[in-house]
mmCIF file of N, CA and C in Angstrom:
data_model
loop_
_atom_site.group_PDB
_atom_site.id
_atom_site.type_symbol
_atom_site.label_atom_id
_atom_site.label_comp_id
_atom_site.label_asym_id
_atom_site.label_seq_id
_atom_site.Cartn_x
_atom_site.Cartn_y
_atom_site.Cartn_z
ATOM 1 N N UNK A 24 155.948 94.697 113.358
ATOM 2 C CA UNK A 24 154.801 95.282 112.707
ATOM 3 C C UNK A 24 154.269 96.441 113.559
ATOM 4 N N UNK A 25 154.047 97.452 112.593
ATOM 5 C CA UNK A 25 153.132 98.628 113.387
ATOM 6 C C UNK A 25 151.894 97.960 114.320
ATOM 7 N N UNK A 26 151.419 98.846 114.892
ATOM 8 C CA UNK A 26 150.178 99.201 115.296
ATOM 9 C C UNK A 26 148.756 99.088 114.232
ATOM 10 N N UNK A 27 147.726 98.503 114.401
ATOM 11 C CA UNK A 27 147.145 99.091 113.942
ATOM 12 C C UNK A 27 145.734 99.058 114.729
ATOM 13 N N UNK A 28 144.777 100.033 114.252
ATOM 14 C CA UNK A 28 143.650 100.689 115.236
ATOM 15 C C UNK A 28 142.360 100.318 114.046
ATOM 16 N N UNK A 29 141.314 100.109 114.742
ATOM 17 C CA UNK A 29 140.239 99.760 114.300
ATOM 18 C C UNK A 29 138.937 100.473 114.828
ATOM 19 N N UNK A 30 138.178 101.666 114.130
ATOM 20 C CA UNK A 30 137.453 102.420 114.663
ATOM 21 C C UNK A 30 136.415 102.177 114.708
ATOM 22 N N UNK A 31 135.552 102.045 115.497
ATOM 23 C CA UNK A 31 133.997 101.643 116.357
ATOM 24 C C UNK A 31 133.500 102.838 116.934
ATOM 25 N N UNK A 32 131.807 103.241 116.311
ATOM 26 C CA UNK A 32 131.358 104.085 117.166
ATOM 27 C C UNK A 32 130.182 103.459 117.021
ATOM 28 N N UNK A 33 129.506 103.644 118.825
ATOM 29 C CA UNK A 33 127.992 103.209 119.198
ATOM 30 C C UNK A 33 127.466 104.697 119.502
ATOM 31 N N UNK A 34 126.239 104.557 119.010
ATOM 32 C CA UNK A 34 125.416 105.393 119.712
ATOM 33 C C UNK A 34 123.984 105.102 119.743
ATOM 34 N N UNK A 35 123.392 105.219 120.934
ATOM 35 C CA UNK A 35 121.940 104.644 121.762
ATOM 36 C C UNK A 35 121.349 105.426 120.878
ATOM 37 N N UNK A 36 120.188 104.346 120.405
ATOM 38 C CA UNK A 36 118.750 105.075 119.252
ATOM 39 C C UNK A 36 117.636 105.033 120.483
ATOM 40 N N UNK A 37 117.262 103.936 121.261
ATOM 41 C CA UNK A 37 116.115 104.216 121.630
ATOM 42 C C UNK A 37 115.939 102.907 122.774
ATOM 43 N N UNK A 38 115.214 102.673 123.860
ATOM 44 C CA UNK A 38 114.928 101.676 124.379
ATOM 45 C C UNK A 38 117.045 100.912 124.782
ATOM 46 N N UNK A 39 116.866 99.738 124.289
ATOM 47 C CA UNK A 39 118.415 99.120 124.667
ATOM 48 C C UNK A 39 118.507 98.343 123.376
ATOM 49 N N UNK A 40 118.635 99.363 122.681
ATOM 50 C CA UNK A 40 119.177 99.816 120.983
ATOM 51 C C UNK A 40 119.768 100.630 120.519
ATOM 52 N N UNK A 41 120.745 100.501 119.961
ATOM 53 C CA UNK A 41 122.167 101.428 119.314
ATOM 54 C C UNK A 41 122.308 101.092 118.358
ATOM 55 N N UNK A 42 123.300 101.974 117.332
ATOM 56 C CA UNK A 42 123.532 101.490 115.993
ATOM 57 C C UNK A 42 125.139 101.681 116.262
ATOM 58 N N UNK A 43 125.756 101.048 115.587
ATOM 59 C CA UNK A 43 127.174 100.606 115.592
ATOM 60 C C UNK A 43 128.185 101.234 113.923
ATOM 61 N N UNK A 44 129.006 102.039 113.795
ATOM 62 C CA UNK A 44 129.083 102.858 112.435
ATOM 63 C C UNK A 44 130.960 102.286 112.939
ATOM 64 N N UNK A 45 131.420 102.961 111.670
ATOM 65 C CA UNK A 45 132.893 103.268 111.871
ATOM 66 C C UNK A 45 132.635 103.826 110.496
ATOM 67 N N UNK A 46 133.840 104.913 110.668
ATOM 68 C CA UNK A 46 134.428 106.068 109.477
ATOM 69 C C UNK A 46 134.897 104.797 108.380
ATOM 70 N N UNK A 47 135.293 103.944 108.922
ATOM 71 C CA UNK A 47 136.025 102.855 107.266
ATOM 72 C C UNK A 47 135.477 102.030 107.097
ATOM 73 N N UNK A 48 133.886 102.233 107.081
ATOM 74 C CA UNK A 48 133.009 100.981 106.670
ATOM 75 C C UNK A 48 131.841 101.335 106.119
ATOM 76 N N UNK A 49 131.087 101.071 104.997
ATOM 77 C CA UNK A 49 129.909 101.217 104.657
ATOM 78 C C UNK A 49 129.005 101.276 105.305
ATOM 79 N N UNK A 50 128.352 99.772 106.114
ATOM 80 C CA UNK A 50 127.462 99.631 106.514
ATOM 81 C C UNK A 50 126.998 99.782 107.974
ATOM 82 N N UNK A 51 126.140 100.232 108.500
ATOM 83 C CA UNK A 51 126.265 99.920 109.973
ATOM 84 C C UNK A 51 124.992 98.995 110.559
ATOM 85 N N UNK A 52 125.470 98.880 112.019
ATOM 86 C CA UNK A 52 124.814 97.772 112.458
ATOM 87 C C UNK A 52 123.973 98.256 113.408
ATOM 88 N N UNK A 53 122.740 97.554 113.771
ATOM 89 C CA UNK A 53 122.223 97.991 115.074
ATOM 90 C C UNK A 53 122.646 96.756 115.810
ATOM 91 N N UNK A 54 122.618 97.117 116.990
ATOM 92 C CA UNK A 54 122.860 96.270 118.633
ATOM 93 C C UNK A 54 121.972 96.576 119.369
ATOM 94 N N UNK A 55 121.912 95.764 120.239
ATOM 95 C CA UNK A 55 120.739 95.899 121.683
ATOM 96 C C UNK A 55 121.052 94.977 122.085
ATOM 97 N N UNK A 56 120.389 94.777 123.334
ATOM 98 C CA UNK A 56 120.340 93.743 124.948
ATOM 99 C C UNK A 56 119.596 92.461 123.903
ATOM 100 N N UNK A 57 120.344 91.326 124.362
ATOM 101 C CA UNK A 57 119.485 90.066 124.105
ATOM 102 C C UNK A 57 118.245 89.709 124.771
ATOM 103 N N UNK A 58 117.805 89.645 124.108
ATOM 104 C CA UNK A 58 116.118 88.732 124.297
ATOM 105 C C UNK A 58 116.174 87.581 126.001
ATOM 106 N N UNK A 59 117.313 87.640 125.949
ATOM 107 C CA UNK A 59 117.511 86.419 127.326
ATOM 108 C C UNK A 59 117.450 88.017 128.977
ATOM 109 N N UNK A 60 117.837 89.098 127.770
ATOM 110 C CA UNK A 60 117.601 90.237 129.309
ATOM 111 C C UNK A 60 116.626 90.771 129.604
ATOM 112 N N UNK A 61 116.521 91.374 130.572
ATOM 113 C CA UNK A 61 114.887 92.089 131.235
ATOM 114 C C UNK A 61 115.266 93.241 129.345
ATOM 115 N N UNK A 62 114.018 93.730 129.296
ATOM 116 C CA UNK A 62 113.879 94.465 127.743
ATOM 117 C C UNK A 62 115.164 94.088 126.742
ATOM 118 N N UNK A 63 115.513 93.097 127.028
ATOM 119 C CA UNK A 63 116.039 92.448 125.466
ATOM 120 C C UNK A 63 115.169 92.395 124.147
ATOM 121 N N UNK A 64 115.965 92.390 123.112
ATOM 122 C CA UNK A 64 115.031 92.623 121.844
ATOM 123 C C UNK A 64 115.417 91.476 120.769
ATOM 124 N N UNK A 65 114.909 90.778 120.929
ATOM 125 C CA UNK A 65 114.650 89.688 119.284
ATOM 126 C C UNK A 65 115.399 90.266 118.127
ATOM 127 N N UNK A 66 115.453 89.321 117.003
ATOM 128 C CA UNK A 66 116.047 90.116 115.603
ATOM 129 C C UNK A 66 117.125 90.775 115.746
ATOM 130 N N UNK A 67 117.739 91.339 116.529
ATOM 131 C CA UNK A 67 119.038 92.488 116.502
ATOM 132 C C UNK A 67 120.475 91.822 116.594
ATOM 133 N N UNK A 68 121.277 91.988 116.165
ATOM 134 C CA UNK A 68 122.850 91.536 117.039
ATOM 135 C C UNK A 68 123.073 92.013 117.944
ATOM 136 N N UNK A 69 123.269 91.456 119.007
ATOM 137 C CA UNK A 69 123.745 91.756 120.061
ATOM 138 C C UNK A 69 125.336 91.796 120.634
ATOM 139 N N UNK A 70 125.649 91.736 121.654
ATOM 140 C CA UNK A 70 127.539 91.750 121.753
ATOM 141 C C UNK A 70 127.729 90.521 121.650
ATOM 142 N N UNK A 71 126.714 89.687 122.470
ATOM 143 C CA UNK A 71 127.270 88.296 122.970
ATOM 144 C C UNK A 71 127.171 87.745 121.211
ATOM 145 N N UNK A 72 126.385 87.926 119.950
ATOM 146 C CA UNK A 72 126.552 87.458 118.972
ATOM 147 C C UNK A 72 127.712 88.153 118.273
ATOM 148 N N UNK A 73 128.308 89.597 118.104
ATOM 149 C CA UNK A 73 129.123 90.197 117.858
ATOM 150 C C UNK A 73 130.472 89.074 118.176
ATOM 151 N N UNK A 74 130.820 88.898 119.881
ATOM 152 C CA UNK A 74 131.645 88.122 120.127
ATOM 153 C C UNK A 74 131.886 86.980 119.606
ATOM 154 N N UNK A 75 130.732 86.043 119.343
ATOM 155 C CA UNK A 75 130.938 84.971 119.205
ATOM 156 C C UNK A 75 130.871 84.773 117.290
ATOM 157 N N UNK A 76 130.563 86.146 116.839
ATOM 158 C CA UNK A 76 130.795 86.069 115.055
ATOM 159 C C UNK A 76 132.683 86.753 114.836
ATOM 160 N N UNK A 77 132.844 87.394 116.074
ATOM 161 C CA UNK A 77 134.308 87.909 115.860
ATOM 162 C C UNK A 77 135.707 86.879 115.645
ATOM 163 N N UNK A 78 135.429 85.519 116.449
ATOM 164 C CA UNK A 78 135.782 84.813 116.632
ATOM 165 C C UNK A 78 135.731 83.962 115.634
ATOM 166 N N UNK A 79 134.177 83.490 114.847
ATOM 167 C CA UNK A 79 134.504 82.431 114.276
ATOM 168 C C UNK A 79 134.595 83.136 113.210
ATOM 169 N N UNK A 80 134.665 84.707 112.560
ATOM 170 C CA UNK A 80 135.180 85.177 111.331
ATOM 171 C C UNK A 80 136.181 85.381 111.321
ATOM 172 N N UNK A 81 137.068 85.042 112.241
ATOM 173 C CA UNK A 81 138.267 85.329 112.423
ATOM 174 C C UNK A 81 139.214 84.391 112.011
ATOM 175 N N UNK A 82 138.872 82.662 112.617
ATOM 176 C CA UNK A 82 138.828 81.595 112.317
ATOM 177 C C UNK A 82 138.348 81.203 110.476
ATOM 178 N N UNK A 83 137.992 81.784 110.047
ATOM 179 C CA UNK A 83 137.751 82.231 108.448
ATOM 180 C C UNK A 83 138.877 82.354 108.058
ATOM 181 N N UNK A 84 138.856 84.043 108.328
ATOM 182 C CA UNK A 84 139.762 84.370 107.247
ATOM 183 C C UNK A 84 141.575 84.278 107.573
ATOM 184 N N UNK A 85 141.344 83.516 108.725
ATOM 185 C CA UNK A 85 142.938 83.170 109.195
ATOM 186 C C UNK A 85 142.950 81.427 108.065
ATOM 187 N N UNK A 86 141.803 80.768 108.103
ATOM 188 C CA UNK A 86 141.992 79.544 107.651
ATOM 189 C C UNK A 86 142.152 79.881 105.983
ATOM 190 N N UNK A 87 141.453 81.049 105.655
ATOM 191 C CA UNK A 87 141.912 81.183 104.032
ATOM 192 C C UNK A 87 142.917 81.709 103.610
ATOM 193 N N UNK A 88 143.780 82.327 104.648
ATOM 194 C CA UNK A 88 145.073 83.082 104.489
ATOM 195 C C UNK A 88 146.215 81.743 104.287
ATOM 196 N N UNK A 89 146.319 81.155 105.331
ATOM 197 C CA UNK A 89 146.800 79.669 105.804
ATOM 198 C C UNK A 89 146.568 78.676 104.297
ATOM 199 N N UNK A 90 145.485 78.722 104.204
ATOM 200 C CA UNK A 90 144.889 77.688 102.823
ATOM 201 C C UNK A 90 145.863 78.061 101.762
ATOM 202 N N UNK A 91 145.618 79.437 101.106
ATOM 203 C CA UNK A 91 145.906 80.379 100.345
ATOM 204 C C UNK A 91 147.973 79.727 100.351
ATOM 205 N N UNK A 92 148.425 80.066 101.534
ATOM 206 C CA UNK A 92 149.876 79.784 101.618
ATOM 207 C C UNK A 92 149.988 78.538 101.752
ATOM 208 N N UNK A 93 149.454 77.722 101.993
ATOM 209 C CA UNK A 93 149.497 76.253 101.748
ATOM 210 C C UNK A 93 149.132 75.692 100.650
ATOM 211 N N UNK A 94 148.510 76.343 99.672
ATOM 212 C CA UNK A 94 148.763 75.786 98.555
ATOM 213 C C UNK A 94 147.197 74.972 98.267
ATOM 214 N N UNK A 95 146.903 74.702 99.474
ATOM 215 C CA UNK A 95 145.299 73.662 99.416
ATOM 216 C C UNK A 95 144.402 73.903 98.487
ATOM 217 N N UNK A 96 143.952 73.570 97.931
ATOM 218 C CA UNK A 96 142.361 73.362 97.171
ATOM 219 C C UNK A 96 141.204 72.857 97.946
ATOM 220 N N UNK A 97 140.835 73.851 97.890
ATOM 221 C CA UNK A 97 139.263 73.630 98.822
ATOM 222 C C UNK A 97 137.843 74.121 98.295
ATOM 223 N N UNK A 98 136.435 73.345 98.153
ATOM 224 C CA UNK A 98 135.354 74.046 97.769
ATOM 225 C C UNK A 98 134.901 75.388 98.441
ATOM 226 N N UNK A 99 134.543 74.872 99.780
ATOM 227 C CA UNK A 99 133.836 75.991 100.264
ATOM 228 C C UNK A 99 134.350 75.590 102.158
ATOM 229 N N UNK A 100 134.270 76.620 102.564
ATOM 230 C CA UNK A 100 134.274 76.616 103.815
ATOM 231 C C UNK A 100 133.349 77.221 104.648
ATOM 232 N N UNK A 101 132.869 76.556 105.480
ATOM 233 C CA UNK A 101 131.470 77.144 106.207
ATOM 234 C C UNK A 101 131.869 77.152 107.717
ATOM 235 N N UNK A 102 131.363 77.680 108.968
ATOM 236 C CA UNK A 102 131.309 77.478 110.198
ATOM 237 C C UNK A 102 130.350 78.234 111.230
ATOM 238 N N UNK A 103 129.716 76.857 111.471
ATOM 239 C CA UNK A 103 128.583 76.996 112.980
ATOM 240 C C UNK A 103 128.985 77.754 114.027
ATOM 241 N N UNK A 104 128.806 78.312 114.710
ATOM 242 C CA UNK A 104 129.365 78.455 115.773
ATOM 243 C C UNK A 104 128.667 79.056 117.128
ATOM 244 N N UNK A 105 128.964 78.623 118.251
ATOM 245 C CA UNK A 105 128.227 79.019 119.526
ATOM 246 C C UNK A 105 128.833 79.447 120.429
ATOM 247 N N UNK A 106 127.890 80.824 120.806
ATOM 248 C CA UNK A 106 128.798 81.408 122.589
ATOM 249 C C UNK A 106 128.232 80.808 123.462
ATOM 250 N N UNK A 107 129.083 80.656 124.563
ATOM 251 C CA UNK A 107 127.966 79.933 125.553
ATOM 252 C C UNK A 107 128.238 81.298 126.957
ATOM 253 N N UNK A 108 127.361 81.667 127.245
ATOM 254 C CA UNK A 108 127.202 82.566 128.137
ATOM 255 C C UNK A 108 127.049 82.283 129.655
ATOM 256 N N UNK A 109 127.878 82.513 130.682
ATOM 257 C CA UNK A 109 127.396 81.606 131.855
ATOM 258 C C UNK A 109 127.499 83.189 132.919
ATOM 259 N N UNK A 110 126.810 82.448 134.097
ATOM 260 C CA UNK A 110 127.735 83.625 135.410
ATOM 261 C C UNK A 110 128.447 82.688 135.949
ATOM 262 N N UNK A 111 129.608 83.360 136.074
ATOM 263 C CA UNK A 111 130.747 83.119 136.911
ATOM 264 C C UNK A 111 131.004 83.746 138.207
ATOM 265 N N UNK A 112 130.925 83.758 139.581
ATOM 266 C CA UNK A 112 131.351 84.366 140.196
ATOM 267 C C UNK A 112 130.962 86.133 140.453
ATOM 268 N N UNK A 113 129.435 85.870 140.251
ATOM 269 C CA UNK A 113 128.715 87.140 140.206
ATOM 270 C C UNK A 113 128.591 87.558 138.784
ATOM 271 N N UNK A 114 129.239 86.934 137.797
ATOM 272 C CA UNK A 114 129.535 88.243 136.392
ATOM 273 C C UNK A 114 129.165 87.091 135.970
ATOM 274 N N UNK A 115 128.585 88.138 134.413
ATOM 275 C CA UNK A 115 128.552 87.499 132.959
ATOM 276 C C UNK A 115 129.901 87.046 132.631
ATOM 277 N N UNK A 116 129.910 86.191 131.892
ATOM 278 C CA UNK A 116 131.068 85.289 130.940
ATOM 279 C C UNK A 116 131.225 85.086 130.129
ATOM 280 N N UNK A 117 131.491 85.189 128.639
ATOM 281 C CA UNK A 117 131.556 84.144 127.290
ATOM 282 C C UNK A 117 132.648 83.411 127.889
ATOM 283 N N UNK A 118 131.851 82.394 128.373
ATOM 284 C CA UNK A 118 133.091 81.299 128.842
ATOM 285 C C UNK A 118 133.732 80.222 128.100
ATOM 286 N N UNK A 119 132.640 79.917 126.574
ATOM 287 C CA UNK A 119 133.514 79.516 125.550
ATOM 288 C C UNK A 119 132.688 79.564 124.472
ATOM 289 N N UNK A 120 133.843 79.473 123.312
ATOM 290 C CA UNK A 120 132.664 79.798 122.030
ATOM 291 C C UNK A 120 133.317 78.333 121.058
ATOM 292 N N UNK A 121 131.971 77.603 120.752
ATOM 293 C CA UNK A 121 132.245 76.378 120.122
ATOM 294 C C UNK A 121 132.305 76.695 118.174
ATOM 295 N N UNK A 122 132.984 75.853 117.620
ATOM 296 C CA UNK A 122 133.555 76.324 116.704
ATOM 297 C C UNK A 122 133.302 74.998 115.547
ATOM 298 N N UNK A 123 132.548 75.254 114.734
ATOM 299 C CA UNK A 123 132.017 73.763 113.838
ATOM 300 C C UNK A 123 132.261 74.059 112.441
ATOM 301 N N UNK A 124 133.865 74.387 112.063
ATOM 302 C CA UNK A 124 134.150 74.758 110.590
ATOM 303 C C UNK A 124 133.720 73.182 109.770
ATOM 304 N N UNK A 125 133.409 73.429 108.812
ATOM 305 C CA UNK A 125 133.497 72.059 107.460
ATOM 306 C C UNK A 125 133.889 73.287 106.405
ATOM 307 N N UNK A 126 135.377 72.350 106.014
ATOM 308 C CA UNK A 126 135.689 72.416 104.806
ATOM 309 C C UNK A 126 135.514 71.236 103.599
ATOM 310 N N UNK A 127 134.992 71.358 102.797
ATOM 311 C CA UNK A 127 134.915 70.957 101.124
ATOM 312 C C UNK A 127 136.100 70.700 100.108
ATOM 313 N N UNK A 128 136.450 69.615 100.527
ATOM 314 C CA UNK A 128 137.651 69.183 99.243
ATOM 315 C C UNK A 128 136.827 68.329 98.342
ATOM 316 N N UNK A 129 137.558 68.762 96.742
ATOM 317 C CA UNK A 129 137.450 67.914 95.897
ATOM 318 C C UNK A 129 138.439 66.463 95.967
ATOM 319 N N UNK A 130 139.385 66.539 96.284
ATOM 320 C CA UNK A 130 140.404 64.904 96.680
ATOM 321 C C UNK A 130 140.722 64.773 97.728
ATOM 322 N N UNK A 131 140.610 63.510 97.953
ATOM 323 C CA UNK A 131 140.641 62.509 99.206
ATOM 324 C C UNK A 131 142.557 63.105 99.710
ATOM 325 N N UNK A 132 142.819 63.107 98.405
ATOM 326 C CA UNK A 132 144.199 63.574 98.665
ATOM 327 C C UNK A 132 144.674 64.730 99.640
ATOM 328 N N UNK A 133 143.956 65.773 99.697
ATOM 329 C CA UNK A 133 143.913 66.863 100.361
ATOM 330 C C UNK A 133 143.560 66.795 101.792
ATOM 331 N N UNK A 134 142.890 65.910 102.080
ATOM 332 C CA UNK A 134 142.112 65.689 103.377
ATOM 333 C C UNK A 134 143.090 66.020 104.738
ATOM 334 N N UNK A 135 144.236 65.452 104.599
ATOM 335 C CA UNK A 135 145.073 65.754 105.613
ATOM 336 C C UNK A 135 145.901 67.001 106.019
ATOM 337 N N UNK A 136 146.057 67.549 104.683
ATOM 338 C CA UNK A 136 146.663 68.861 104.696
ATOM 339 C C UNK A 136 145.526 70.059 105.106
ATOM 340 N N UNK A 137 144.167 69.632 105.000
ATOM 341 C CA UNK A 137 142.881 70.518 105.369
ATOM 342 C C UNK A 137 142.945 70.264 106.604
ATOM 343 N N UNK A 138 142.900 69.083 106.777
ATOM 344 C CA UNK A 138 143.146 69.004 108.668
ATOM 345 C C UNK A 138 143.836 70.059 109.293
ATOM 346 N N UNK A 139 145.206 70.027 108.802
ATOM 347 C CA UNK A 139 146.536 71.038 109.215
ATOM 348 C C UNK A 139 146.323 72.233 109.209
ATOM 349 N N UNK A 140 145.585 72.617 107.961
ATOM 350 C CA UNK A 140 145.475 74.296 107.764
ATOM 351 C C UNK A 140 144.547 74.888 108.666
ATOM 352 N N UNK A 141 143.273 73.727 108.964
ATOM 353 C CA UNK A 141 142.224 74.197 110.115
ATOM 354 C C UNK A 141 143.011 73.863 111.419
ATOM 355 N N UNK A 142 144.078 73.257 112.121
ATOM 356 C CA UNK A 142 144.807 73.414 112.983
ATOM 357 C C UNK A 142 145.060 74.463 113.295
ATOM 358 N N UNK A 143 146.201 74.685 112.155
ATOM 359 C CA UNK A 143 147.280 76.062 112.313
ATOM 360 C C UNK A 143 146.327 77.071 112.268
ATOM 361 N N UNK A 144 144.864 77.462 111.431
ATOM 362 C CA UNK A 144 144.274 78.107 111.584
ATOM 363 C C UNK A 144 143.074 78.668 112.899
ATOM 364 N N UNK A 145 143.293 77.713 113.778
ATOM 365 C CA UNK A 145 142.854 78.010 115.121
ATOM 366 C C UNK A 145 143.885 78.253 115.899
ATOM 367 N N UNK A 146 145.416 77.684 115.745
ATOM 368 C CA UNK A 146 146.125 78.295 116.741
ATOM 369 C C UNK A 146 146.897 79.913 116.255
ATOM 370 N N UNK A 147 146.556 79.885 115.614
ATOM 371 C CA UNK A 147 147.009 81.752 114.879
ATOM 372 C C UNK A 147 145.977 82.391 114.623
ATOM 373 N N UNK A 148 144.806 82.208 114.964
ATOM 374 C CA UNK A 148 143.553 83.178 114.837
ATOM 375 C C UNK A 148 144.206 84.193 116.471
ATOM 376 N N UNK A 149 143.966 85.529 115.381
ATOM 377 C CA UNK A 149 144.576 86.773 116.787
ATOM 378 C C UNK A 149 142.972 87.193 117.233
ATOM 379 N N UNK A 150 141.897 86.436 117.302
ATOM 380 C CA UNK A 150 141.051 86.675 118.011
ATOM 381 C C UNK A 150 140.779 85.687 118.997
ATOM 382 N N UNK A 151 141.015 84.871 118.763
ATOM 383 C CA UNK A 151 140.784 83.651 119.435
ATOM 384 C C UNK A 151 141.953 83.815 120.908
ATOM 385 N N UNK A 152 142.871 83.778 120.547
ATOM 386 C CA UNK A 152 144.452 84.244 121.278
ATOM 387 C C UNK A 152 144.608 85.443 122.076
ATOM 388 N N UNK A 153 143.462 86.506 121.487
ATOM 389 C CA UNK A 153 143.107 87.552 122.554
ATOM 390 C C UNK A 153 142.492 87.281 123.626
ATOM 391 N N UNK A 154 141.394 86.618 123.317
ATOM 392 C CA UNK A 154 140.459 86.157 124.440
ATOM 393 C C UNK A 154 140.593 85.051 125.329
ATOM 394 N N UNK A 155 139.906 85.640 126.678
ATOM 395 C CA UNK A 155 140.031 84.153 127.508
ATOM 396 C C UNK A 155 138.832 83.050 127.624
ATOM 397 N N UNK A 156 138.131 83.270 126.905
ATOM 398 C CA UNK A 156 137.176 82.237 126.589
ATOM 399 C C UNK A 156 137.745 81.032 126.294
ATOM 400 N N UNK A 157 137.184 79.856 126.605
ATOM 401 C CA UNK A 157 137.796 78.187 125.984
ATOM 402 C C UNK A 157 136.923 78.711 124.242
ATOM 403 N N UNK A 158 138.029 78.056 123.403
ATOM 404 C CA UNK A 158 137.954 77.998 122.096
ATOM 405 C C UNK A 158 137.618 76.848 122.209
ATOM 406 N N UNK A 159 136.562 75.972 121.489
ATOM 407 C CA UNK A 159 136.337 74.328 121.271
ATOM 408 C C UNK A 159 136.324 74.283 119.629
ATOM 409 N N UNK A 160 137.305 73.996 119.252
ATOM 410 C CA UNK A 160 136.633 73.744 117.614
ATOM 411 C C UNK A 160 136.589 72.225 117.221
ATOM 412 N N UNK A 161 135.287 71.653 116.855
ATOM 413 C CA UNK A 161 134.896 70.375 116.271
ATOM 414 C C UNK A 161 135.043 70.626 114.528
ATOM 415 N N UNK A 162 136.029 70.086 113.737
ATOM 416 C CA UNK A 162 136.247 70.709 112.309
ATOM 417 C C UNK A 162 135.532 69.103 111.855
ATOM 418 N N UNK A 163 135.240 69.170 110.544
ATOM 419 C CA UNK A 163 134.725 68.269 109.405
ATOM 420 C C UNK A 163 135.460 68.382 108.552
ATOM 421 N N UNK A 164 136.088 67.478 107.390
ATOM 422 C CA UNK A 164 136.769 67.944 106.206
ATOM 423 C C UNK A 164 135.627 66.715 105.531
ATOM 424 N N UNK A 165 134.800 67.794 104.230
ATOM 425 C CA UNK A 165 133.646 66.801 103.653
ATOM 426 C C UNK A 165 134.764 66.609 101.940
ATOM 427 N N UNK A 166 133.892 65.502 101.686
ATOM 428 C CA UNK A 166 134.540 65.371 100.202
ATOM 429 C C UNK A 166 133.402 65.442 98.929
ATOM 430 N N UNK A 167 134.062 66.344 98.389
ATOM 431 C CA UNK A 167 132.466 66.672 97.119
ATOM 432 C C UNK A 167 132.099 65.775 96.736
#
């Protein structure tokens, strides 16, 4: 498979606030310093949430690709998820990001093959596999 490139541009609005654009996307985002830093700001996304939504949207749409080729029937799929931020050795860390998918089957029948697809779908997430963070995923399979 080719290459492919994914374009990101930041640029600082004011204080330790930026807005976040790319040429192949509608919408853009603002960012700033978390609320946990000296002039951190409330309300905004920050990286450490960026990171830890990259991951578990990633874990998404790898589990609906997977689903999709597996054939599964599923209601809905949802997932919690947490960075946990530490210092390590002088530095910041996302030292792991916890991972709380529930998927929604209509039959009891399915239950095991949902297991599998949220497996295979954490070990082939190419975000998860990039990073050196511990991945923890706690999955649920609920029944309607």
């Amino acid at each position: 498979m080719e290459a492919h490139f994914y374009n990101v541009n930041v640029e600082w609005k004011n204080d330790r606030k930026g807005e976040m654009s790319s040429s192949e996307l509608s919408q853009n985002i603002e960012v700033a310093t978390p609320p946990q830093f000296p002039k951190g700001m409330e309300g905004i996304w920050s990286p450490e949430h960026l990171f830890t939504a990259a991951v578990s949207s990633c874990l998404m749409t790898t589990f609906l690709a997977i689903a999709e080729n597996s054939k599964l029937e599923f209601v809905s799929f949802e997932c919690k998820s947490k960075g946990k931020l530490e210092q390590v050795e002088g530095k910041f860390l996302m030292t792991e990001v916890i991972l709380e998918p529930v998927v929604t089957i209509k039959n009891e029948s399915e239950r095991e093959k949902a297991e599998r697809v949220l497996q295979k779908s954490e070990a082939n997430c190419l975000i998860s596999n990039s990073v050196k963070s511990k991945i923890t995923m706690i999955p649920e399979i609920k029944l309607m």
